[in-house]
Every structure is written in C-alpha cells, then in structure tokens.
mmCIF file of C-alpha atoms in Angstrom:
data_model
loop_
_atom_site.group_PDB
_atom_site.id
_atom_site.type_symbol
_atom_site.label_atom_id
_atom_site.label_comp_id
_atom_site.label_asym_id
_atom_site.label_seq_id
_atom_site.Cartn_x
_atom_site.Cartn_y
_atom_site.Cartn_z
ATOM 1 C CA MET A 1 12.145 -7.938 9.401
ATOM 2 C CA LYS A 2 11.565 -5.747 6.354
ATOM 3 C CA VAL A 3 7.957 -5.212 5.347
ATOM 4 C CA LEU A 4 6.947 -3.481 2.020
ATOM 5 C CA SER A 5 3.444 -2.178 1.683
ATOM 6 C CA PHE A 6 1.375 -0.836 -1.333
ATOM 7 C CA ASP A 7 -1.576 1.332 -1.743
ATOM 8 C CA GLN A 8 -1.965 0.363 -5.309
ATOM 9 C CA SER A 9 -3.756 2.252 -8.121
ATOM 10 C CA THR A 10 -3.675 2.584 -11.847
ATOM 11 C CA LYS A 11 -2.134 6.069 -11.780
ATOM 12 C CA LYS A 12 -0.159 6.614 -8.481
ATOM 13 C CA SER A 13 0.756 3.727 -6.043
ATOM 14 C CA GLY A 14 2.119 4.628 -2.807
ATOM 15 C CA TRP A 15 4.639 2.209 -1.154
ATOM 16 C CA ALA A 16 6.197 2.210 2.339
ATOM 17 C CA ILE A 17 9.050 0.087 4.075
ATOM 18 C CA PHE A 18 9.211 -0.638 7.778
ATOM 19 C CA GLU A 19 12.317 -2.387 9.044
ATOM 20 C CA ASP A 20 11.929 -4.078 12.507
ATOM 21 C CA GLY A 21 8.755 -2.204 12.969
ATOM 22 C CA GLN A 22 10.116 1.155 12.321
ATOM 23 C CA TYR A 23 9.352 3.387 9.330
ATOM 24 C CA ALA A 24 12.305 3.297 7.055
ATOM 25 C CA ASN A 25 11.316 4.754 3.581
ATOM 26 C CA SER A 26 8.222 5.554 1.301
ATOM 27 C CA GLY A 27 7.440 6.891 -1.952
ATOM 28 C CA VAL A 28 4.947 6.951 -4.961
ATOM 29 C CA ILE A 29 5.234 5.080 -8.125
ATOM 30 C CA ASP A 30 3.714 7.983 -10.360
ATOM 31 C CA LEU A 31 2.451 7.080 -13.700
ATOM 32 C CA HIS A 32 -0.481 9.648 -13.939
ATOM 33 C CA LEU A 33 1.162 11.685 -16.646
ATOM 34 C CA SER A 34 1.746 8.480 -18.742
ATOM 35 C CA LYS A 35 -0.048 8.969 -22.163
ATOM 36 C CA GLU A 36 -0.604 5.146 -22.468
ATOM 37 C CA ALA A 37 -4.080 3.702 -22.495
ATOM 38 C CA THR A 38 -5.261 2.813 -18.939
ATOM 39 C CA GLU A 39 -4.814 -0.978 -19.430
ATOM 40 C CA LYS A 40 -1.150 -0.540 -20.503
ATOM 41 C CA ARG A 41 -0.531 1.901 -17.779
ATOM 42 C CA SER A 42 -1.986 -0.542 -15.126
ATOM 43 C CA GLU A 43 0.095 -3.200 -16.689
ATOM 44 C CA LYS A 44 3.215 -0.988 -16.176
ATOM 45 C CA MET A 45 2.162 -0.152 -12.632
ATOM 46 C CA ALA A 46 2.227 -3.756 -11.792
ATOM 47 C CA VAL A 47 5.579 -4.229 -13.255
ATOM 48 C CA GLU A 48 6.969 -1.221 -11.529
ATOM 49 C CA MET A 49 5.571 -2.706 -8.106
ATOM 50 C CA CYS A 50 7.275 -5.947 -8.894
ATOM 51 C CA LYS A 51 10.728 -4.015 -9.559
ATOM 52 C CA LEU A 52 10.222 -2.299 -6.219
ATOM 53 C CA ILE A 53 9.615 -5.707 -4.452
ATOM 54 C CA GLU A 54 12.647 -7.253 -6.257
ATOM 55 C CA ARG A 55 15.016 -4.201 -5.370
ATOM 56 C CA ASN A 56 13.995 -4.007 -1.759
ATOM 57 C CA LYS A 57 13.914 -7.774 -0.938
ATOM 58 C CA PRO A 58 11.249 -7.467 1.909
ATOM 59 C CA ASP A 59 10.491 -10.375 4.047
ATOM 60 C CA VAL A 60 6.763 -9.686 3.755
ATOM 61 C CA VAL A 61 4.594 -7.743 1.292
ATOM 62 C CA VAL A 62 1.258 -6.255 2.312
ATOM 63 C CA ILE A 63 -1.204 -4.775 -0.155
ATOM 64 C CA GLU A 64 -4.653 -3.315 0.283
ATOM 65 C CA GLU A 65 -7.618 -5.317 -0.903
ATOM 66 C CA VAL A 66 -9.316 -4.140 -4.130
ATOM 67 C CA ALA A 67 -12.503 -2.263 -3.137
ATOM 68 C CA MET A 68 -15.786 -1.981 -4.959
ATOM 69 C CA THR A 69 -15.790 1.279 -7.163
ATOM 70 C CA SER A 70 -18.476 2.775 -9.142
ATOM 71 C CA ASN A 71 -16.320 1.895 -12.356
ATOM 72 C CA PRO A 72 -16.228 -1.921 -13.170
ATOM 73 C CA GLN A 73 -13.276 -1.311 -15.425
ATOM 74 C CA THR A 74 -11.341 0.310 -12.576
ATOM 75 C CA LEU A 75 -12.185 -2.688 -10.436
ATOM 76 C CA LYS A 76 -10.926 -5.113 -13.076
ATOM 77 C CA LEU A 77 -7.666 -3.176 -13.619
ATOM 78 C CA LEU A 78 -6.934 -2.994 -9.954
ATOM 79 C CA ALA A 79 -7.660 -6.778 -9.603
ATOM 80 C CA ARG A 80 -5.057 -7.311 -12.354
ATOM 81 C CA ILE A 81 -2.531 -5.299 -10.504
ATOM 82 C CA GLN A 82 -3.136 -7.070 -7.473
ATOM 83 C CA GLY A 83 -2.907 -10.456 -9.070
ATOM 84 C CA VAL A 84 0.515 -9.668 -10.475
ATOM 85 C CA ALA A 85 1.662 -8.748 -7.155
ATOM 86 C CA ILE A 86 0.333 -11.938 -5.565
ATOM 87 C CA GLY A 87 1.803 -14.122 -8.301
ATOM 88 C CA PHE A 88 5.252 -12.230 -8.038
ATOM 89 C CA CYS A 89 5.335 -12.823 -4.326
ATOM 90 C CA ALA A 90 4.178 -16.529 -4.716
ATOM 91 C CA ALA A 91 7.128 -17.171 -7.338
ATOM 92 C CA HIS A 92 9.668 -15.561 -5.051
ATOM 93 C CA ASN A 93 8.398 -17.234 -1.736
ATOM 94 C CA ILE A 94 7.649 -13.834 -0.188
ATOM 95 C CA PRO A 95 4.718 -13.849 2.210
ATOM 96 C CA LEU A 96 1.865 -11.810 1.233
ATOM 97 C CA HIS A 97 -0.790 -10.362 3.200
ATOM 98 C CA ILE A 98 -3.996 -8.463 1.784
ATOM 99 C CA LEU A 99 -5.583 -5.837 4.160
ATOM 100 C CA GLU A 100 -9.153 -4.761 3.442
ATOM 101 C CA PRO A 101 -9.523 -0.811 3.822
ATOM 102 C CA THR A 102 -11.956 -1.014 6.673
ATOM 103 C CA ARG A 103 -9.773 -3.261 8.608
ATOM 104 C CA TRP A 104 -6.451 -1.239 8.346
ATOM 105 C CA ARG A 105 -8.415 1.969 8.879
ATOM 106 C CA SER A 106 -10.139 0.644 12.095
ATOM 107 C CA SER A 107 -6.879 -0.687 13.470
ATOM 108 C CA LEU A 108 -5.621 2.972 13.361
ATOM 109 C CA LEU A 109 -8.769 4.367 14.712
ATOM 110 C CA ILE A 110 -9.516 6.225 11.555
ATOM 111 C CA ARG A 111 -13.096 7.289 11.444
ATOM 112 C CA GLN A 112 -14.946 5.556 8.501
ATOM 113 C CA GLY A 113 -18.454 4.550 7.674
ATOM 114 C CA PRO A 114 -21.224 5.428 5.033
ATOM 115 C CA LYS A 115 -21.244 9.095 5.648
ATOM 116 C CA VAL A 116 -17.543 9.547 5.568
ATOM 117 C CA LYS A 117 -16.285 10.604 2.157
ATOM 118 C CA ARG A 118 -13.033 9.372 0.370
ATOM 119 C CA GLU A 119 -11.520 12.883 0.818
ATOM 120 C CA GLU A 120 -12.085 12.662 4.529
ATOM 121 C CA LEU A 121 -10.519 9.273 4.806
ATOM 122 C CA LYS A 122 -7.514 10.468 2.919
ATOM 123 C CA ALA A 123 -7.142 13.556 5.136
ATOM 124 C CA GLN A 124 -7.269 11.350 8.098
ATOM 125 C CA SER A 125 -4.326 9.214 6.877
ATOM 126 C CA LEU A 126 -2.333 12.357 6.077
ATOM 127 C CA GLU A 127 -2.962 13.413 9.694
ATOM 128 C CA PHE A 128 -2.020 10.003 10.985
ATOM 129 C CA VAL A 129 1.336 10.158 9.298
ATOM 130 C CA LYS A 130 1.964 13.625 10.339
ATOM 131 C CA GLU A 131 1.107 12.899 13.991
ATOM 132 C CA HIS A 132 2.921 9.521 14.234
ATOM 133 C CA PHE A 133 5.852 9.828 11.898
ATOM 134 C CA GLY A 134 6.350 13.686 11.577
ATOM 135 C CA ILE A 135 6.010 13.624 7.819
ATOM 136 C CA THR A 136 4.387 16.706 6.684
ATOM 137 C CA ASN A 137 4.655 16.913 3.034
ATOM 138 C CA CYS A 138 3.267 13.857 1.862
ATOM 139 C CA SER A 139 0.775 12.814 -0.869
ATOM 140 C CA ASP A 140 -2.302 10.727 0.203
ATOM 141 C CA ASP A 141 -1.085 7.720 -1.674
ATOM 142 C CA ARG A 142 2.292 7.739 0.254
ATOM 143 C CA ALA A 143 0.402 8.313 3.425
ATOM 144 C CA GLU A 144 -1.999 5.454 2.953
ATOM 145 C CA ALA A 145 0.910 3.053 2.101
ATOM 146 C CA ILE A 146 2.498 4.029 5.478
ATOM 147 C CA CYS A 147 -0.774 3.750 7.160
ATOM 148 C CA ILE A 148 -1.201 0.069 5.722
ATOM 149 C CA ASN A 149 2.202 -0.880 7.043
ATOM 150 C CA GLU A 150 1.614 0.463 10.506
ATOM 151 C CA ALA A 151 -1.778 -1.270 10.496
ATOM 152 C CA ALA A 152 -0.284 -4.617 9.219
ATOM 153 C CA HIS A 153 2.361 -4.456 12.085
ATOM 154 C CA ARG A 154 -0.532 -3.934 14.580
ATOM 155 C CA ILE A 155 -2.809 -6.701 13.134
ATOM 156 C CA TYR A 156 -0.248 -9.321 12.381
ATOM 157 C CA GLY A 157 2.355 -8.590 14.963
ATOM 158 C CA PHE A 158 5.243 -8.966 12.756
ATOM 159 C CA ILE A 159 8.376 -9.760 14.497
ATOM 160 C CA ASP A 160 11.948 -10.536 13.424
ATOM 161 C CA ASP A 161 12.720 -14.146 13.197
ATOM 162 C CA ASP A 162 16.158 -13.584 14.493
ATOM 163 C CA ASP A 163 14.595 -12.580 17.886
ATOM 164 C CA ASP A 164 13.507 -16.064 18.430
ATOM 165 C CA ILE A 165 17.026 -17.571 18.402
#
C-alpha cells in the first residue's frame, strides 16, 4: 500500500510517501520565492499537490487539518488548498484522511500544549525524523509530512489489501 501525506502551506508544502508501511521518499513543493500574489501562489500550490498525487498514484492520501491561525486570510487560503486536495482525491477515487495536528503529534508522543511554541513543535518533528528514519538534513515541512505519514499508519493501521488474499 502506498500512502502519500502532505503538510500543506501556501509557501512550502512537505510531502512524504510510505510504501507497505516503510518510508520511501519525501520532499517539499517550494513556492516561497514566487513573485505571485498569495492567492495565486496558493492556487498554484494546490495544483502542484494534485500533480504529485497524480504522478505517484497513492492508494491513500493523508493531509493535515487546517488549524486556526491569527490571520483569517491564511486560514481561508489553507482551506482552499485542502478543498482542492479533497476534491481531486474524490474525483479519482483515492481515499483521503485528514489528521488534526494535535492527533498526529500525540500519536508520536510529541510534547504539545499551550506553552509549547510552534518552533519547538517543529524541532520535535525534526528530532523524530532524525531518530526514527536517520534523516538529518531535512526541512521542518518535509519532517512534518514524514511524521504525518508515520502517525497515519499508527492511527489507521494501514495494511496492504494483497495481504488479505
């Protein structure tokens, strides 16, 4: 079973692929240098995510739930990106799961709470990826996509359908 996960954003979206429960590949869709307006860039991000789904043909897609931010415009743009991913997967009959940040982090025993700042959460994701996958030169976007995929395997217990035969 191939699972593709995303830690989506309007500038840099991390992605990770696991095959049969094992880490296979990961990267970042990086549009942070784009001179386009934020709305156009977020539209482009959604398209790039769909291209990645189409190219990799996953059995399941997992995306992070949009979390409240202090900026309503950012929340709206992230919701649009998420909506495109949901629609693309629905149109192509690809099951999609949405994981809340607190849920995937707690499944990996990442310390969180009101006193834990965003930078510390990202540092813990980087440490998790280093410790469990041996990946040392990694952006936080890529690390969080890997963590989301690992958490999805733990939470949903993904198995290969061929194992049932």
